[in-house]
Coordinates of C-alpha atoms and ligand atoms in Angstrom, one line a residue:
M1 CA 50.1 17.6 -16.1
K2 CA 47.3 19.8 -17.2
P3 CA 46.0 22.5 -14.7
I4 CA 42.6 21.7 -13.3
K5 CA 39.5 23.4 -12.0
I6 CA 39.0 23.0 -8.3
L7 CA 36.0 23.5 -6.0
L8 CA 36.7 23.9 -2.2
L9 CA 33.8 23.5 0.2
G10 CA 33.7 25.5 3.5
S11 CA 34.0 29.0 4.9
G12 CA 36.3 28.9 7.9
G13 CA 40.0 29.7 8.6
R14 CA 40.7 26.1 7.6
E15 CA 39.3 26.8 4.1
H16 CA 41.2 30.0 3.7
A17 CA 44.4 28.2 4.5
L18 CA 43.6 25.5 2.0
A19 CA 42.6 28.0 -0.6
W20 CA 45.7 30.0 0.0
K21 CA 47.8 26.9 -0.6
I22 CA 45.8 25.5 -3.5
S23 CA 45.9 28.8 -5.4
Q24 CA 49.7 28.8 -5.3
S25 CA 49.9 25.6 -7.3
P26 CA 50.7 25.7 -11.0
L27 CA 48.3 22.8 -11.3
C28 CA 45.4 25.0 -10.3
E29 CA 43.7 26.6 -13.3
K30 CA 40.8 28.1 -11.4
L31 CA 39.7 27.8 -7.8
Y32 CA 36.1 28.2 -6.6
I33 CA 35.2 28.3 -2.9
A34 CA 31.7 27.6 -1.7
P35 CA 30.6 29.6 0.2
G36 CA 34.0 30.9 1.3
N37 CA 34.7 34.2 3.2
A38 CA 36.2 37.6 2.6
G39 CA 39.7 36.0 2.7
T40 CA 39.1 33.1 0.3
K41 CA 37.9 35.7 -2.3
E42 CA 41.5 36.7 -2.7
C43 CA 42.5 33.1 -3.7
G44 CA 39.6 32.3 -6.1
E45 CA 36.0 32.9 -6.8
N46 CA 33.4 32.6 -4.0
L47 CA 30.1 31.0 -4.8
N48 CA 27.0 31.3 -2.9
V49 CA 26.4 27.6 -2.4
Q50 CA 26.1 25.9 1.0
V51 CA 28.2 22.8 1.8
N52 CA 25.3 20.5 2.4
D53 CA 23.4 21.4 -0.7
F54 CA 24.5 18.5 -2.9
V55 CA 22.2 19.4 -5.8
A56 CA 23.6 23.0 -6.0
I57 CA 27.2 21.6 -5.7
Q58 CA 26.4 19.2 -8.5
S59 CA 25.3 22.0 -10.8
V60 CA 28.4 24.0 -10.0
C61 CA 30.6 21.0 -10.9
L62 CA 28.8 20.6 -14.3
R63 CA 28.5 24.2 -15.1
E64 CA 32.2 25.1 -14.3
H65 CA 33.7 21.8 -15.5
I66 CA 35.2 21.1 -12.0
N67 CA 37.9 18.3 -12.0
L68 CA 38.5 18.1 -8.2
V69 CA 36.4 18.8 -5.1
V70 CA 38.0 19.3 -1.8
V71 CA 35.7 19.0 1.2
G72 CA 36.7 21.2 4.2
P73 CA 34.2 20.4 7.0
E74 CA 32.9 17.0 8.2
E75 CA 29.2 17.5 7.8
P76 CA 28.9 16.9 4.0
L77 CA 31.2 13.9 4.4
V78 CA 29.1 12.3 7.1
N79 CA 26.0 13.2 5.0
G80 CA 27.5 11.2 2.2
I81 CA 28.8 13.7 -0.4
Y82 CA 31.4 11.1 -1.6
D83 CA 28.7 8.5 -2.3
Y84 CA 26.5 11.2 -4.0
F85 CA 29.3 11.8 -6.5
Q86 CA 29.9 8.1 -7.0
N87 CA 26.3 7.4 -7.7
D88 CA 25.8 10.2 -10.2
A89 CA 26.9 9.3 -13.7
A90 CA 27.8 12.9 -14.6
L91 CA 29.9 13.4 -11.4
K92 CA 31.6 10.1 -11.2
H93 CA 34.7 11.3 -13.0
V94 CA 35.1 14.3 -10.6
A95 CA 37.8 13.5 -8.0
L96 CA 36.6 14.2 -4.4
I97 CA 38.9 14.6 -1.4
G98 CA 37.2 13.0 1.5
P99 CA 36.0 9.6 2.7
S100 CA 32.8 7.7 1.8
Q101 CA 29.8 8.0 4.1
E102 CA 30.7 4.6 5.7
A103 CA 34.3 5.6 6.3
A104 CA 33.3 9.0 7.6
Q105 CA 31.6 7.2 10.5
L106 CA 35.1 7.2 12.0
E107 CA 34.2 10.7 12.9
G108 CA 30.4 10.6 12.6
S109 CA 29.9 7.8 15.2
K110 CA 32.1 7.5 18.3
A111 CA 30.9 3.9 18.7
Y112 CA 31.9 3.0 15.2
A113 CA 35.4 4.5 15.7
K114 CA 35.9 2.7 19.0
A115 CA 34.8 -0.7 17.5
F116 CA 37.2 0.0 14.5
M117 CA 40.1 0.7 17.0
Q118 CA 39.3 -2.5 18.9
R119 CA 39.2 -4.6 15.7
H120 CA 42.7 -3.3 14.7
G121 CA 44.4 -3.3 18.1
I122 CA 44.8 0.5 18.2
P123 CA 45.4 2.0 21.7
T124 CA 42.4 4.0 23.0
A125 CA 40.5 4.5 26.3
A126 CA 38.5 1.5 27.5
Y127 CA 34.7 2.0 26.8
R128 CA 31.2 0.7 26.7
E129 CA 28.3 1.9 24.5
F130 CA 24.7 2.3 25.7
D131 CA 21.3 3.3 24.2
Q132 CA 17.6 2.8 25.0
T133 CA 18.0 -1.0 24.8
N134 CA 20.5 -1.4 27.6
Y135 CA 19.9 1.9 29.5
A136 CA 19.4 0.3 33.0
E137 CA 22.7 -1.6 32.5
G138 CA 24.3 1.7 31.7
V139 CA 23.1 3.3 34.9
T140 CA 24.6 0.5 36.9
Y141 CA 27.8 0.7 34.9
L142 CA 28.1 4.4 35.6
Q143 CA 27.5 3.9 39.3
N144 CA 30.5 1.7 39.5
H145 CA 32.7 3.7 37.1
P146 CA 35.8 5.5 38.5
L147 CA 35.8 9.3 38.3
P148 CA 35.9 11.4 36.2
I149 CA 33.7 9.7 33.7
V150 CA 33.7 10.7 30.0
L151 CA 30.4 10.6 28.2
K152 CA 30.3 11.0 24.4
A153 CA 27.2 11.5 22.3
D154 CA 27.7 8.9 19.5
G155 CA 26.9 11.3 16.6
L156 CA 28.0 14.7 15.5
A157 CA 27.2 17.4 18.0
A158 CA 29.1 20.4 16.7
G159 CA 32.0 19.8 19.1
K160 CA 29.7 19.9 22.2
G161 CA 28.9 16.2 22.6
V162 CA 31.6 15.2 25.0
I163 CA 31.0 15.8 28.7
I164 CA 33.6 15.0 31.4
C165 CA 31.7 14.3 34.6
Q166 CA 33.4 14.8 38.0
N167 CA 30.8 12.9 40.0
H168 CA 28.3 10.1 39.6
V169 CA 25.2 12.2 40.1
E170 CA 26.2 14.5 37.2
A171 CA 27.2 11.5 35.0
M172 CA 23.8 9.9 35.5
A173 CA 21.9 13.1 34.9
E174 CA 23.8 13.8 31.7
F175 CA 23.4 10.1 30.6
E176 CA 19.6 10.5 31.1
L177 CA 19.5 13.8 29.3
M178 CA 21.3 12.4 26.3
I179 CA 19.5 9.1 25.9
Q180 CA 16.0 9.9 27.2
Q181 CA 15.7 13.7 26.7
S182 CA 17.5 14.0 23.4
K183 CA 19.9 16.6 24.7
F184 CA 21.9 16.4 21.5
G185 CA 19.0 15.2 19.3
S186 CA 19.4 11.8 17.8
A187 CA 23.2 12.2 18.0
G188 CA 23.0 11.4 21.7
H189 CA 20.6 8.5 21.6
K190 CA 23.6 6.3 21.8
V191 CA 26.3 7.2 24.3
V192 CA 29.9 6.0 24.6
V193 CA 31.1 5.9 28.2
E194 CA 34.9 6.1 28.4
E195 CA 37.7 5.8 30.8
F196 CA 39.3 9.2 31.5
L197 CA 42.9 9.6 30.3
T198 CA 45.4 12.1 31.8
G199 CA 48.0 13.5 29.5
I200 CA 48.8 16.2 26.9
E201 CA 46.9 16.2 23.6
L202 CA 48.2 16.6 20.1
S203 CA 46.8 16.2 16.6
V204 CA 48.5 14.3 13.8
F205 CA 47.3 14.5 10.2
A206 CA 47.6 12.0 7.4
L207 CA 46.5 12.2 3.8
T208 CA 45.6 8.8 2.4
D209 CA 44.5 7.2 -0.9
G210 CA 42.9 4.3 1.0
E211 CA 46.1 2.3 1.0
S212 CA 49.2 4.5 1.3
Y213 CA 49.6 7.7 3.3
V214 CA 51.7 10.7 3.8
L215 CA 52.1 12.4 7.2
L216 CA 51.7 16.2 7.6
P217 CA 53.3 18.1 10.5
E218 CA 51.7 17.5 13.8
A219 CA 50.0 20.3 15.8
K220 CA 48.5 21.2 19.2
D221 CA 45.4 23.4 19.5
Y222 CA 44.2 25.6 22.4
K223 CA 40.5 25.0 22.9
R224 CA 39.6 27.1 26.0
I225 CA 38.6 30.8 25.7
G226 CA 40.8 32.0 28.6
E227 CA 44.5 32.2 29.1
G228 CA 46.1 29.3 30.9
D229 CA 43.5 27.0 29.3
K230 CA 40.7 28.3 31.5
G231 CA 37.0 28.9 30.8
L232 CA 34.6 27.7 28.2
N233 CA 35.4 25.4 25.3
T234 CA 35.6 27.0 21.8
G235 CA 36.2 25.9 18.3
G236 CA 39.9 26.7 18.9
M237 CA 41.8 29.8 20.0
G238 CA 45.1 29.0 18.5
A239 CA 47.5 26.3 17.4
V240 CA 51.2 25.5 17.2
S241 CA 53.3 23.2 15.0
P242 CA 55.6 21.3 15.6
V243 CA 54.7 20.0 19.0
P244 CA 58.0 20.1 21.0
F245 CA 57.3 16.9 23.0
A246 CA 56.5 14.9 19.9
D247 CA 60.1 13.8 19.3
S248 CA 61.2 11.1 16.9
V249 CA 60.8 8.3 19.5
F250 CA 57.2 9.3 20.3
M251 CA 56.3 9.9 16.6
E252 CA 57.7 6.4 15.8
K253 CA 55.2 4.9 18.3
V254 CA 52.4 7.0 16.7
R255 CA 53.3 5.7 13.3
T256 CA 53.6 2.1 14.1
R257 CA 50.9 1.7 16.7
I258 CA 48.3 4.1 15.4
I259 CA 48.7 5.5 11.9
E260 CA 49.8 2.3 10.1
P261 CA 47.1 0.1 11.8
T262 CA 44.5 2.7 11.0
I263 CA 45.4 3.0 7.3
N264 CA 45.8 -0.8 7.0
G265 CA 42.5 -1.3 8.7
I266 CA 40.8 1.1 6.3
H267 CA 42.3 -0.8 3.4
A268 CA 41.5 -4.3 4.9
E269 CA 37.9 -3.3 5.5
K270 CA 37.7 -1.9 1.9
L271 CA 36.6 1.5 3.1
A272 CA 36.6 4.1 0.3
Y273 CA 38.8 6.8 1.9
K274 CA 40.7 9.3 -0.2
G275 CA 41.3 12.2 2.1
F276 CA 42.6 13.5 5.4
V277 CA 42.6 11.5 8.5
F278 CA 42.9 13.6 11.7
F279 CA 44.2 11.6 14.7
G280 CA 43.3 13.3 18.0
L281 CA 45.9 11.8 20.3
I282 CA 46.9 12.0 23.9
N283 CA 50.3 11.4 25.3
V284 CA 50.0 9.4 28.5
N285 CA 53.4 8.8 30.1
N286 CA 55.0 8.9 26.6
E287 CA 52.5 6.4 25.2
P288 CA 50.2 7.7 22.5
L289 CA 46.5 6.7 22.6
V290 CA 43.7 7.8 20.3
I291 CA 41.1 10.2 21.7
E292 CA 39.2 10.5 18.4
Y293 CA 39.3 10.4 14.6
N294 CA 38.1 13.2 12.4
C295 CA 37.7 12.7 8.7
R296 CA 38.9 16.2 7.7
M297 CA 41.6 18.7 8.7
G298 CA 41.3 20.6 12.0
D299 CA 40.6 24.3 12.5
P300 CA 42.8 26.1 13.6
E301 CA 45.4 23.4 13.1
T302 CA 45.2 23.7 9.3
E303 CA 46.4 27.3 9.7
V304 CA 49.7 26.1 11.0
V305 CA 50.0 22.7 9.3
I306 CA 49.4 23.9 5.7
P307 CA 51.8 26.9 5.8
R308 CA 54.5 24.5 6.9
L309 CA 53.9 22.2 3.8
K310 CA 56.2 23.1 1.0
S311 CA 55.1 20.4 -1.4
D312 CA 52.4 21.1 -4.0
L313 CA 49.1 20.3 -2.4
V314 CA 47.2 20.0 -5.7
E315 CA 49.7 17.5 -6.9
L316 CA 49.1 15.5 -3.7
F317 CA 45.4 15.7 -4.1
L318 CA 45.7 14.3 -7.6
A319 CA 48.0 11.5 -6.3
V320 CA 45.4 10.7 -3.7
S321 CA 42.5 10.6 -6.2
Q322 CA 44.5 8.5 -8.7
H323 CA 45.7 6.1 -6.0
R324 CA 49.4 6.8 -6.5
L325 CA 50.4 8.2 -3.1
A326 CA 52.8 5.3 -2.5
G327 CA 56.4 6.4 -2.4
K328 CA 55.5 10.2 -2.2
T329 CA 57.6 12.2 0.2
L330 CA 56.7 15.7 1.5
E331 CA 58.9 18.8 2.0
F332 CA 58.3 20.9 5.0
E333 CA 59.2 24.3 6.3
Q334 CA 61.6 23.7 9.2
R335 CA 60.6 26.9 11.1
A336 CA 57.8 26.6 13.6
A337 CA 54.4 28.1 13.0
S338 CA 51.8 29.4 15.5
T339 CA 48.4 30.8 14.9
V340 CA 46.4 33.1 17.2
V341 CA 42.6 33.4 16.6
A342 CA 40.7 36.7 17.1
V343 CA 37.1 36.2 18.2
S344 CA 34.0 38.3 18.5
G345 CA 33.3 39.7 22.0
G346 CA 31.0 37.3 23.9
Y347 CA 32.1 34.2 22.0
P348 CA 31.7 31.3 22.7
G349 CA 28.4 32.7 24.1
S350 CA 26.2 35.1 22.1
Y351 CA 28.0 37.8 20.1
E352 CA 27.2 40.4 17.5
K353 CA 28.3 40.4 13.9
G354 CA 28.8 43.1 11.2
F355 CA 31.6 45.2 12.8
E356 CA 34.2 46.6 10.4
I357 CA 37.7 45.1 10.7
D358 CA 40.6 47.6 10.6
G359 CA 44.3 47.1 10.1
L360 CA 44.1 44.2 7.6
D361 CA 46.1 46.1 5.0
I362 CA 49.4 46.3 6.8
L363 CA 49.7 42.6 7.0
N364 CA 51.6 41.5 3.9
E365 CA 54.7 40.6 5.8
D366 CA 56.9 37.6 4.9
D367 CA 56.6 35.8 8.2
T368 CA 52.9 36.4 8.8
I369 CA 49.7 35.3 7.1
V370 CA 46.2 36.4 8.1
F371 CA 43.6 33.8 7.5
H372 CA 40.0 34.9 7.5
A373 CA 37.3 32.8 9.3
G374 CA 34.1 34.6 10.1
T375 CA 34.4 37.5 7.7
T376 CA 32.4 38.9 4.9
E377 CA 32.8 41.7 2.4
E378 CA 30.2 44.4 2.0
D379 CA 30.7 47.6 -0.1
G380 CA 34.5 47.1 0.0
K381 CA 34.5 46.8 3.7
I382 CA 35.5 43.7 5.6
L383 CA 33.1 42.9 8.4
T384 CA 32.9 40.4 11.2
N385 CA 30.6 37.5 10.4
G386 CA 31.1 34.8 13.0
G387 CA 32.5 33.9 16.4
R388 CA 36.0 33.1 15.3
V389 CA 36.8 36.0 13.0
L390 CA 40.4 35.5 11.8
A391 CA 43.6 33.7 12.6
V392 CA 47.1 35.3 12.4
T393 CA 49.8 32.7 11.6
S394 CA 53.5 33.5 11.9
F395 CA 56.7 31.6 11.5
G396 CA 59.5 31.7 14.0
D397 CA 62.5 29.8 15.4
S398 CA 60.2 28.3 18.1
V399 CA 56.5 28.0 18.4
H400 CA 56.6 30.5 21.3
K401 CA 58.5 33.0 19.2
A402 CA 56.1 32.5 16.3
A403 CA 53.1 33.1 18.6
Q404 CA 54.7 36.2 20.0
R405 CA 55.0 37.5 16.5
S406 CA 51.3 36.8 15.8
I407 CA 50.4 38.6 19.0
K408 CA 52.4 41.7 17.9
I409 CA 50.7 41.7 14.5
M410 CA 47.3 41.3 16.2
E411 CA 47.8 44.7 18.0
F412 CA 47.4 46.4 14.6
I413 CA 44.1 44.6 13.9
D414 CA 40.9 45.9 15.4
F415 CA 37.2 45.5 15.4
Q416 CA 34.6 46.2 18.1
G417 CA 34.8 43.6 20.9
I418 CA 38.0 41.8 19.5
Y419 CA 39.5 39.2 21.9
Y420 CA 42.4 36.9 21.5
R421 CA 44.6 34.8 23.8
K422 CA 48.1 36.2 24.3
D423 CA 49.5 32.9 25.7
I424 CA 49.3 30.5 22.7
G425 CA 52.4 28.2 23.0
Y426 CA 53.0 29.3 26.6
E427 CA 54.1 25.9 27.8
F428 CA 56.9 25.7 25.2
Q429 CA 58.9 28.8 26.1
Ligands
ATP501 N1 38.9 9.5 27.3 C1 39.2 10.8 27.5 N2 40.0 11.2 28.6 C2 40.2 12.5 28.8 N3 39.8 13.5 28.1 C3 39.0 13.2 27.0 C4 38.7 11.8 26.7 N4 37.9 11.8 25.6 C5 37.7 13.1 25.2 N5 38.4 13.9 26.1 C6 38.5 15.4 26.0 O1 37.3 15.9 25.3 C7 37.7 16.6 24.1 C8 36.7 16.3 23.0 O2 36.6 14.9 22.8 P1 36.5 14.3 21.3 O3 37.7 14.8 20.6 O4 36.2 12.9 21.4 O5 35.2 15.1 20.9 P2 34.7 15.9 19.5 O6 33.5 16.5 19.9 O7 34.7 14.9 18.4 O8 35.9 16.9 19.3 P3 36.2 17.8 18.0 O9 35.2 18.8 17.9 O10 37.6 18.3 18.3 O11 36.2 16.8 16.8 C9 39.1 16.0 23.8 O12 39.9 16.9 23.0 C10 39.7 15.8 25.2 O13 40.1 17.1 25.7
MG502 MG1 35.6 14.9 16.5

């Protein structure tokens, strides 16, 4: 096969991990990242183009003769970048990794995802959906709902649209704020009210060509800012892979009850889906249920999943786009991987940017990789440029040992206000 030119969209730790992997492939002639960060610059050429600027992306593809576009974040997918390429005569031949706008509703609309799961008998929490038209019915429904009550804004709300209410007064207030006061803009004009499930969460990732799929290693992320899973929600403070409780019996249930019915459902409904499917799962008494779908990889899960993949990712992307994924098997690193995320002081509240990051030069060790997230390069210095600044991924004999290694490495890295959790993987000692 002839090496190809690839454009990767996004600028987080997920994209640095993808860029790191893509750039190692003999099938990658040239990699561009738009807009990228100070880390992706080491894997290819960063371009000052934003992920939702389809016109600018189109001109990059034509100018640089791009063969394959890999979409990191969900927003361009939900905004229809796949369809934009399909409907443009000059871009039609460019392969794009990601679902169509319709299929991206599996992430972009909670109600769409729930209805899809119902149609295909996929286990998930019981629910009802409400909007302006059945608002009063919704209030009555909430009054009689057992506690806690899960309220979900239907649309994308930057990871903030899910509220778990401990009492009925709070639930009704939030319900009113979303539907009547546009708390999450139009994303919350429809609300999914869900049964609360108790269990441990994990994430499973498939790559599909719309008919066949391959499974990537599973992962568990740590969302809270504080140790012991306390405090405010963040984009993710760390992740581990594999997930020790996801044994072969459990994973077989995941495959037969969730992954296969989902991929078969996508195929049966003729959804155009050539990309990653992220299954947000919960283990309730050893039974897996779906909490959510996402139509892209997770961040920071990518920073542990991709380093564990030994197979050529570009070859896989080509198989996806050419509809020849059937029969493919993947090779994995058997060692565990953990990643620890360093964030700016104040995050997830307000924080300052522009602090110089020290200690990045000592980090070329075999068992550790530093992935940049919110970083930028200015006059040869690497500066903080976001809430989540970087993720240190390490390998080890167990996820706990891998995390300990990342924490040790983290001691050499410094910027003003640096904070990271020292307990990633704590429950798997
Ligand atoms: N039915 C439920 N029962 C218990 N907890 C739930 C339920 N639904 C959601 N949650 C909790 O809320 C979190 C966010 O929910 P969900 O994944 O649906 O939202 P999201 O905003 O799409 O998340 P992400 O930003 O990770 O894509 C879940 O990870 C889980 O911890
Ligand atoms: Mg989601």
